[in-house]
XYZ file of C-alpha atoms in Angstrom:
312
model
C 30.703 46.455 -6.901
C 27.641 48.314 -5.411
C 25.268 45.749 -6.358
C 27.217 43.407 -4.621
C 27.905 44.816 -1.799
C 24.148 45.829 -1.388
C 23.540 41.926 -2.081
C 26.049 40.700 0.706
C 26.454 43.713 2.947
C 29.839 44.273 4.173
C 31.316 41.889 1.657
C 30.525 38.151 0.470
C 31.485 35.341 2.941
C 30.771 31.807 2.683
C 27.758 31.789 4.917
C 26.210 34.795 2.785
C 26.858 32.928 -0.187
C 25.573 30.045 1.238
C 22.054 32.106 2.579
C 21.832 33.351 -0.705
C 22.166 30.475 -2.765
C 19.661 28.206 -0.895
C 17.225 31.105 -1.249
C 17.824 31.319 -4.805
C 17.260 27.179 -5.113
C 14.057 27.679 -3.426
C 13.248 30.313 -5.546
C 13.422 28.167 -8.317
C 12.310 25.495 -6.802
C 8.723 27.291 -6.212
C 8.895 28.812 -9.695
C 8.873 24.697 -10.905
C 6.185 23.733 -9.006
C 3.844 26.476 -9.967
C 4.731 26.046 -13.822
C 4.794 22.708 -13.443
C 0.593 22.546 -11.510
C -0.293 24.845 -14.924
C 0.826 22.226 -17.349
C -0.749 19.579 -15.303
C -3.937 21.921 -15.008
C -3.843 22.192 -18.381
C -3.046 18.156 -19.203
C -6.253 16.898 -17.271
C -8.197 19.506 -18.970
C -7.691 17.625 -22.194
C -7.912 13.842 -20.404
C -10.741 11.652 -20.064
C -12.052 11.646 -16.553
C -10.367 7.826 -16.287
C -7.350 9.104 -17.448
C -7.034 11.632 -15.464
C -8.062 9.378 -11.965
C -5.109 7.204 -13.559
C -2.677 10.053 -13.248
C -3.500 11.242 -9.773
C -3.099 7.909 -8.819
C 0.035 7.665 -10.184
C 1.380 10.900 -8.463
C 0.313 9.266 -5.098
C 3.911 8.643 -3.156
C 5.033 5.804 -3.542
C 3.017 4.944 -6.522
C 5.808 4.752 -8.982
C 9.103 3.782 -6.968
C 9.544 0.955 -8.968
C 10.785 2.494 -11.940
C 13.336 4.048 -10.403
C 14.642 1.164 -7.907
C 17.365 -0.683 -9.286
C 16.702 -4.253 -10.612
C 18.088 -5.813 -8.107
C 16.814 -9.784 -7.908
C 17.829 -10.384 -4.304
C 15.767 -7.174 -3.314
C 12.718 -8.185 -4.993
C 13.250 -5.326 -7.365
C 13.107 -7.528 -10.663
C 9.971 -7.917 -13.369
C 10.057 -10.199 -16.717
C 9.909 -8.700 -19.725
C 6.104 -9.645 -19.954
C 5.786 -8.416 -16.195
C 6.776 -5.057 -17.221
C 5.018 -4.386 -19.880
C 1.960 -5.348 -18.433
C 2.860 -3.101 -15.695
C 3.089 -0.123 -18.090
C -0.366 -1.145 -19.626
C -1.631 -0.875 -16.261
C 0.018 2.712 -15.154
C -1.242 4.132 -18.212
C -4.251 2.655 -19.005
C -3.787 0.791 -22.058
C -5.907 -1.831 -23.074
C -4.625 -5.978 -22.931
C -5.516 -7.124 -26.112
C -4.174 -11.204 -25.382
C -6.369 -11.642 -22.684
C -9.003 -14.191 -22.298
C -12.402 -12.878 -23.576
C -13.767 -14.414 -20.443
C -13.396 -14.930 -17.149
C -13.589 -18.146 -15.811
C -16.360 -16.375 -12.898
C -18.349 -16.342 -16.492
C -18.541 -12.461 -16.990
C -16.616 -10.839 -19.727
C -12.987 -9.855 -18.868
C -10.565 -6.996 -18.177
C -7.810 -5.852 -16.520
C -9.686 -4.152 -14.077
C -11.972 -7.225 -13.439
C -9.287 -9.796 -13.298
C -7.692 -7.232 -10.588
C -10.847 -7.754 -8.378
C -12.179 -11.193 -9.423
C -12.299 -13.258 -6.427
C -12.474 -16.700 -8.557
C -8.236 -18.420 -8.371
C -7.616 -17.057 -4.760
C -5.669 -14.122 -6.112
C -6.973 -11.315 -4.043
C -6.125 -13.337 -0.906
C -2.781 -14.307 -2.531
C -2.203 -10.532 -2.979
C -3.650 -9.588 0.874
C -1.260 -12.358 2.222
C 1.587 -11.079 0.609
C 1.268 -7.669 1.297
C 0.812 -8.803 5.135
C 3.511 -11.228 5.146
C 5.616 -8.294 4.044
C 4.652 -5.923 6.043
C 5.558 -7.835 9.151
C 8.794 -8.782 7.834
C 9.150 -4.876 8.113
C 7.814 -4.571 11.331
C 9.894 -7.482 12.523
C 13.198 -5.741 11.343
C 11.982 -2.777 13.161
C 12.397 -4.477 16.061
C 9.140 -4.648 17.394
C 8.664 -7.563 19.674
C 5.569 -10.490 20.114
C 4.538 -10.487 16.460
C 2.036 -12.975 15.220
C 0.337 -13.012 11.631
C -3.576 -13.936 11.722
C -3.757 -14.598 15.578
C -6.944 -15.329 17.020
C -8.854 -12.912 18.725
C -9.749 -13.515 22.384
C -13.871 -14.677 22.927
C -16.320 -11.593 23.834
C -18.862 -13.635 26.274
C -17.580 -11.620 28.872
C -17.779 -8.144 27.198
C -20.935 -8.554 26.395
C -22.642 -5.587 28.335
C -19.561 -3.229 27.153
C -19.976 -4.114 23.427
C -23.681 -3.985 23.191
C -23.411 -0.123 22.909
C -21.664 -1.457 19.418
C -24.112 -3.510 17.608
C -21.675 -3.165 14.286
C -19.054 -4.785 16.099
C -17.292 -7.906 14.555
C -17.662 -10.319 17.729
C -17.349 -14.099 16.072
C -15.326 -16.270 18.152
C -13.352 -16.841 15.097
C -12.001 -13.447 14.252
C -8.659 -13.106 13.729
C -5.965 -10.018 13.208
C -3.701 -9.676 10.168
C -0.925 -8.157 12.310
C -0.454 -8.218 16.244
C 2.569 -6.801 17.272
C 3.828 -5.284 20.936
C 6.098 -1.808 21.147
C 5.022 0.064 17.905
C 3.575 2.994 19.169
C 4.501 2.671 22.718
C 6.692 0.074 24.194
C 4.554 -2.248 26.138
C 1.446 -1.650 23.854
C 0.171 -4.070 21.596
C -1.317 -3.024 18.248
C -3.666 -5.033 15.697
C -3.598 -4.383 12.097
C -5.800 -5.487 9.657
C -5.120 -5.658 6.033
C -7.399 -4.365 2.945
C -6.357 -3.999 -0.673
C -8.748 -2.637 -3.408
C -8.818 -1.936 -6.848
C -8.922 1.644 -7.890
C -10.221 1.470 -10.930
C -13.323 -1.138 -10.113
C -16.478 0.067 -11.956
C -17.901 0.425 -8.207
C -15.344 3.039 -7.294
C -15.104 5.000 -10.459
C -16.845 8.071 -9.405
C -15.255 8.178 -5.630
C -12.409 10.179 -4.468
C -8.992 8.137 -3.927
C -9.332 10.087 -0.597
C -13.003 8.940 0.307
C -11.934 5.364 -1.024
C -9.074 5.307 1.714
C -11.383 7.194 4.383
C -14.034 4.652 3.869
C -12.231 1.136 4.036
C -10.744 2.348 6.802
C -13.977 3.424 8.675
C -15.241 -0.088 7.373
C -12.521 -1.564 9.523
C -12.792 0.467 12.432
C -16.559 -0.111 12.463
C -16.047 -4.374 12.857
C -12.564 -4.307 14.905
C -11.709 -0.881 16.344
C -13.965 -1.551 19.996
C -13.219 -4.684 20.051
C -9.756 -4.360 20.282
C -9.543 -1.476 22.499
C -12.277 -3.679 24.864
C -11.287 -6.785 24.908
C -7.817 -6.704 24.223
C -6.651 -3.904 25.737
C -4.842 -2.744 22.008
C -4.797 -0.049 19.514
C -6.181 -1.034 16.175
C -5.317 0.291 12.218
C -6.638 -0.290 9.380
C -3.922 -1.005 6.769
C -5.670 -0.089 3.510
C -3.740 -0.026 0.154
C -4.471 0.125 -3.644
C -3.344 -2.345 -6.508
C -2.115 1.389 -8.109
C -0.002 1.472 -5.218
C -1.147 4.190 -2.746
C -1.519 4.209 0.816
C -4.356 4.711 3.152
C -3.507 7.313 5.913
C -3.062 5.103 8.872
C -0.567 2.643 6.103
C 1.258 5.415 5.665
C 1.423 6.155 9.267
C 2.360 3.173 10.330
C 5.054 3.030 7.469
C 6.577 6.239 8.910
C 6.503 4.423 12.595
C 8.394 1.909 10.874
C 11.094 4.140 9.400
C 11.058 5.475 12.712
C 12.068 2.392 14.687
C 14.550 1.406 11.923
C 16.688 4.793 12.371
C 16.071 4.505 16.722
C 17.539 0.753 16.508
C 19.619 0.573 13.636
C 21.057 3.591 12.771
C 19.200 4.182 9.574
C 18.999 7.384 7.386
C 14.876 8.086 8.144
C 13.791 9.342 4.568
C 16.231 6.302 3.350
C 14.282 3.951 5.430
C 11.007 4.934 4.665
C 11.846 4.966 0.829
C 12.589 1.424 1.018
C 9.948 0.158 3.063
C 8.144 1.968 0.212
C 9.896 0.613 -2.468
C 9.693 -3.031 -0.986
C 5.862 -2.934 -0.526
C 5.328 -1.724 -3.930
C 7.360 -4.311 -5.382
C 5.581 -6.584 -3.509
C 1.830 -5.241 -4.221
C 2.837 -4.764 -7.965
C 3.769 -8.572 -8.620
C 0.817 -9.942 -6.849
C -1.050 -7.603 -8.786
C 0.601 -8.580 -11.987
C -0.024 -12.721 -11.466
C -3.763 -12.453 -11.203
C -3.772 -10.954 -14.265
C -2.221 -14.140 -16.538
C -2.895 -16.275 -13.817
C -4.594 -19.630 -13.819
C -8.228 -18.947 -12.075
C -9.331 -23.072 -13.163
C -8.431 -25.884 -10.750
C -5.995 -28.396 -12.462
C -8.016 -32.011 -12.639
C -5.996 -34.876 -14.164
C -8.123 -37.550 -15.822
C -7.404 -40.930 -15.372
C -4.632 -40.918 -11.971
C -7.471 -42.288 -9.903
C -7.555 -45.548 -11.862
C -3.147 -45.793 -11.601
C -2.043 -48.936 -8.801
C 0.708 -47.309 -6.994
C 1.538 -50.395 -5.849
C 2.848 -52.297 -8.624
C-alpha cells in the first residue's frame, strides 16, 4: 500500500494510471531500441561491406512497405511468384543464377548491371513510371495546372541574368518531369524533375546513400534550379529515388506536402496518407525495377513480312 501510494500520490486514478503507463511504454520502448542498435552493431560487424550497404538500404523508410501491404491487385500491391522471388534476391543480395551470361550492350551481366543498363529503354520505362505516378498523387492532392514533360519557356531574353550561371541547362528543348501550380503555396508553380539510380552500381559502391541523394540532387539544381526561378518565375526539386527504394530529401519532402494536401482536402489520416503514397511508389519503383531484369533488351525483327501482299 505504501509503494503505491508513493507511485500515485493520493491514490491511483485513471489519468495517473494512464501517465504512468505511457511512461512505462516508453520506457520500454527506449530499452528496444538501444538493445536492438547493439545487435545491429554487432550484425554489420560480421557483414561484408556490400552486405551491410544492402541492409542500411533496406532500413531506409519506405524501403520495405511492400511486404507488409496487402496483395491487393486493384492497388497495385500484387507480384508473380517469379516477381517475388526475384525481389527477395534483390533485398538480400543473392545471386541470379538463370540469367543471361550476357548482356545484349555486350558486357557480362548482373543484376546490378541489368538495373542500370541503358540498352531496352528500361531505365526510362522505370523514370516514366515513377513520374506518371507521382503526378497521379499530386493530382489527387488536388493541386491544380499539372502537366507531365512540359516544355520549358526559351532563355534569349534572360540571357544577361543567366550568364552569371554558365552550368545552367538553357536548350530550347528542355523540358520538366512535373509542373504543377498550388503545392507549396497556392498560386505558385513548382517544377520537378525526376532521377532514379541504382544503389548498388559499381560507380557508387564506396559513396554514402546520403552523398548519393545530396549529389543527384545538386546535379539537378546545377542544370534547372536558376532557370526555373529566372525564367519561369517557379520553385524547382529534384525528385531523386533509388531502385532499393529510398528517397532523396526533397522526394521525401514533397511526399510529406502530398500527405499534407490529401488530409487539408480530403479528410485523410496524415501518417495514413503518407504511408500509402509510400507504399504506392514503391510498388511502382519495385516492378519497373523487376521487368528490366527478365526483360527483352533485343528489338523483335520478323523475317520475311516485307515480302507478304496485303492485298490479296
Amino acid at each position: 500500500s505504501s509503494g503505491i501510494n508513493a507511485e500515485y500520490g493520493d491514490g491511483p486514478t485513471i489519468d495517473n494510471i494512464d501517465k504512468i503507463t505511457k511512461e512505462r511504454i516508453k520506457e520500454c520502448e527506449a530499452r528496444t531500441a538501444e538493445r536492438h542498435l547493439v545487435q545491429m552493431k554487432s550484425l554489420k560487424e560480421k557483414m561484408t561491406e556490400t552486405d551491410s550497404r544492402l541492409l542500411s538500404l533496406n532500413q531506409e523508410p519506405g524501403a520495405s512497405s511492400w511486404l507488409t501491404a496487402r496483395p491487393i491487385e486493384a492497388h497495385g500491391h500484387h507480384l508473380t511468384k517469379q516477381e517475388f522471388v526475384d525481389a527477395m534476391h534483390l533485398r538480400f543480395g543473392l545471386p541470379f543464377l538463370d540469367l543471361p551470361a550476357k548482356c545484349p550492350c555486350g558486357t557480362s551481366n548482373s543484376a546490378d548491371h541489368a538495373l542500370s543498363c541503358h540498352k531496352g529503354g528500361y531505365t526510362i520505362y522505370r523514370h516514366d513510371r515513377l513520374r506518371d505516378n507521382f503526378a497521379e498523387i499530386l493530382s489527387h492532392a488536388g493541386v491544380r495546372a499539372l502537366e507531365t514533360e512540359k516544355l520549358l519557356q526559351p532563355c534569349d531574353d534572360y540571357d544577361q541574368q543567366l550568364q552569371q550561371y554558365p552550368w545552367a541547362n538553357t536548350d530550347r528543348d528542355a523540358r520538366m518531369d512535373i509542373v504543377c501550380m498550388g503545392l507549396w503555396a497556392p498560386d505558385q508553380m513548382s517544377y520537378m524533375d525526376v532521377r532514379v539510380c541504382h544503389p548498388m552500381a559499381a560507380s557508387y559502391l564506396n559513396t554514402k546513400p546520403s552523398s548519393l541523394y545530396k549529389h543527384h540532387e545538386n546535379t539537378k539544381k546545377r542544370c534547372y534550379m536558376r532557370r526555373v526561378q529566372v525564367v519561369e518565375g517557379g520553385t524547382f526539386s529534384p525528385l531523386v529515388l533509388t531502385t532499393t527504394g529510398g528517397v532523396g530529401p526533397e522526394m521525401d519532402r514533397a511526399m510529406k506536402r502530398a500527405a499534407k494536401l490529401l488530409e487539408d482536402h480530403h479528410g485523410e489520416m496524415y501518417n495514413e496518407a503518407l504511408t500509402a503514397i509510400r507504399r504506392r511508389l514503391r510498388f511502382c519503383l519495385l516492378i519497373s525495377t523487376l521487368r528490366s531484369l527478365r526483360g527483352c533488351r533485343t528489338k523483335y525483327s520478323p523475317s520475311g513480312l516485307n515480302e507478304i501482299d496485303f492485298n490479296l
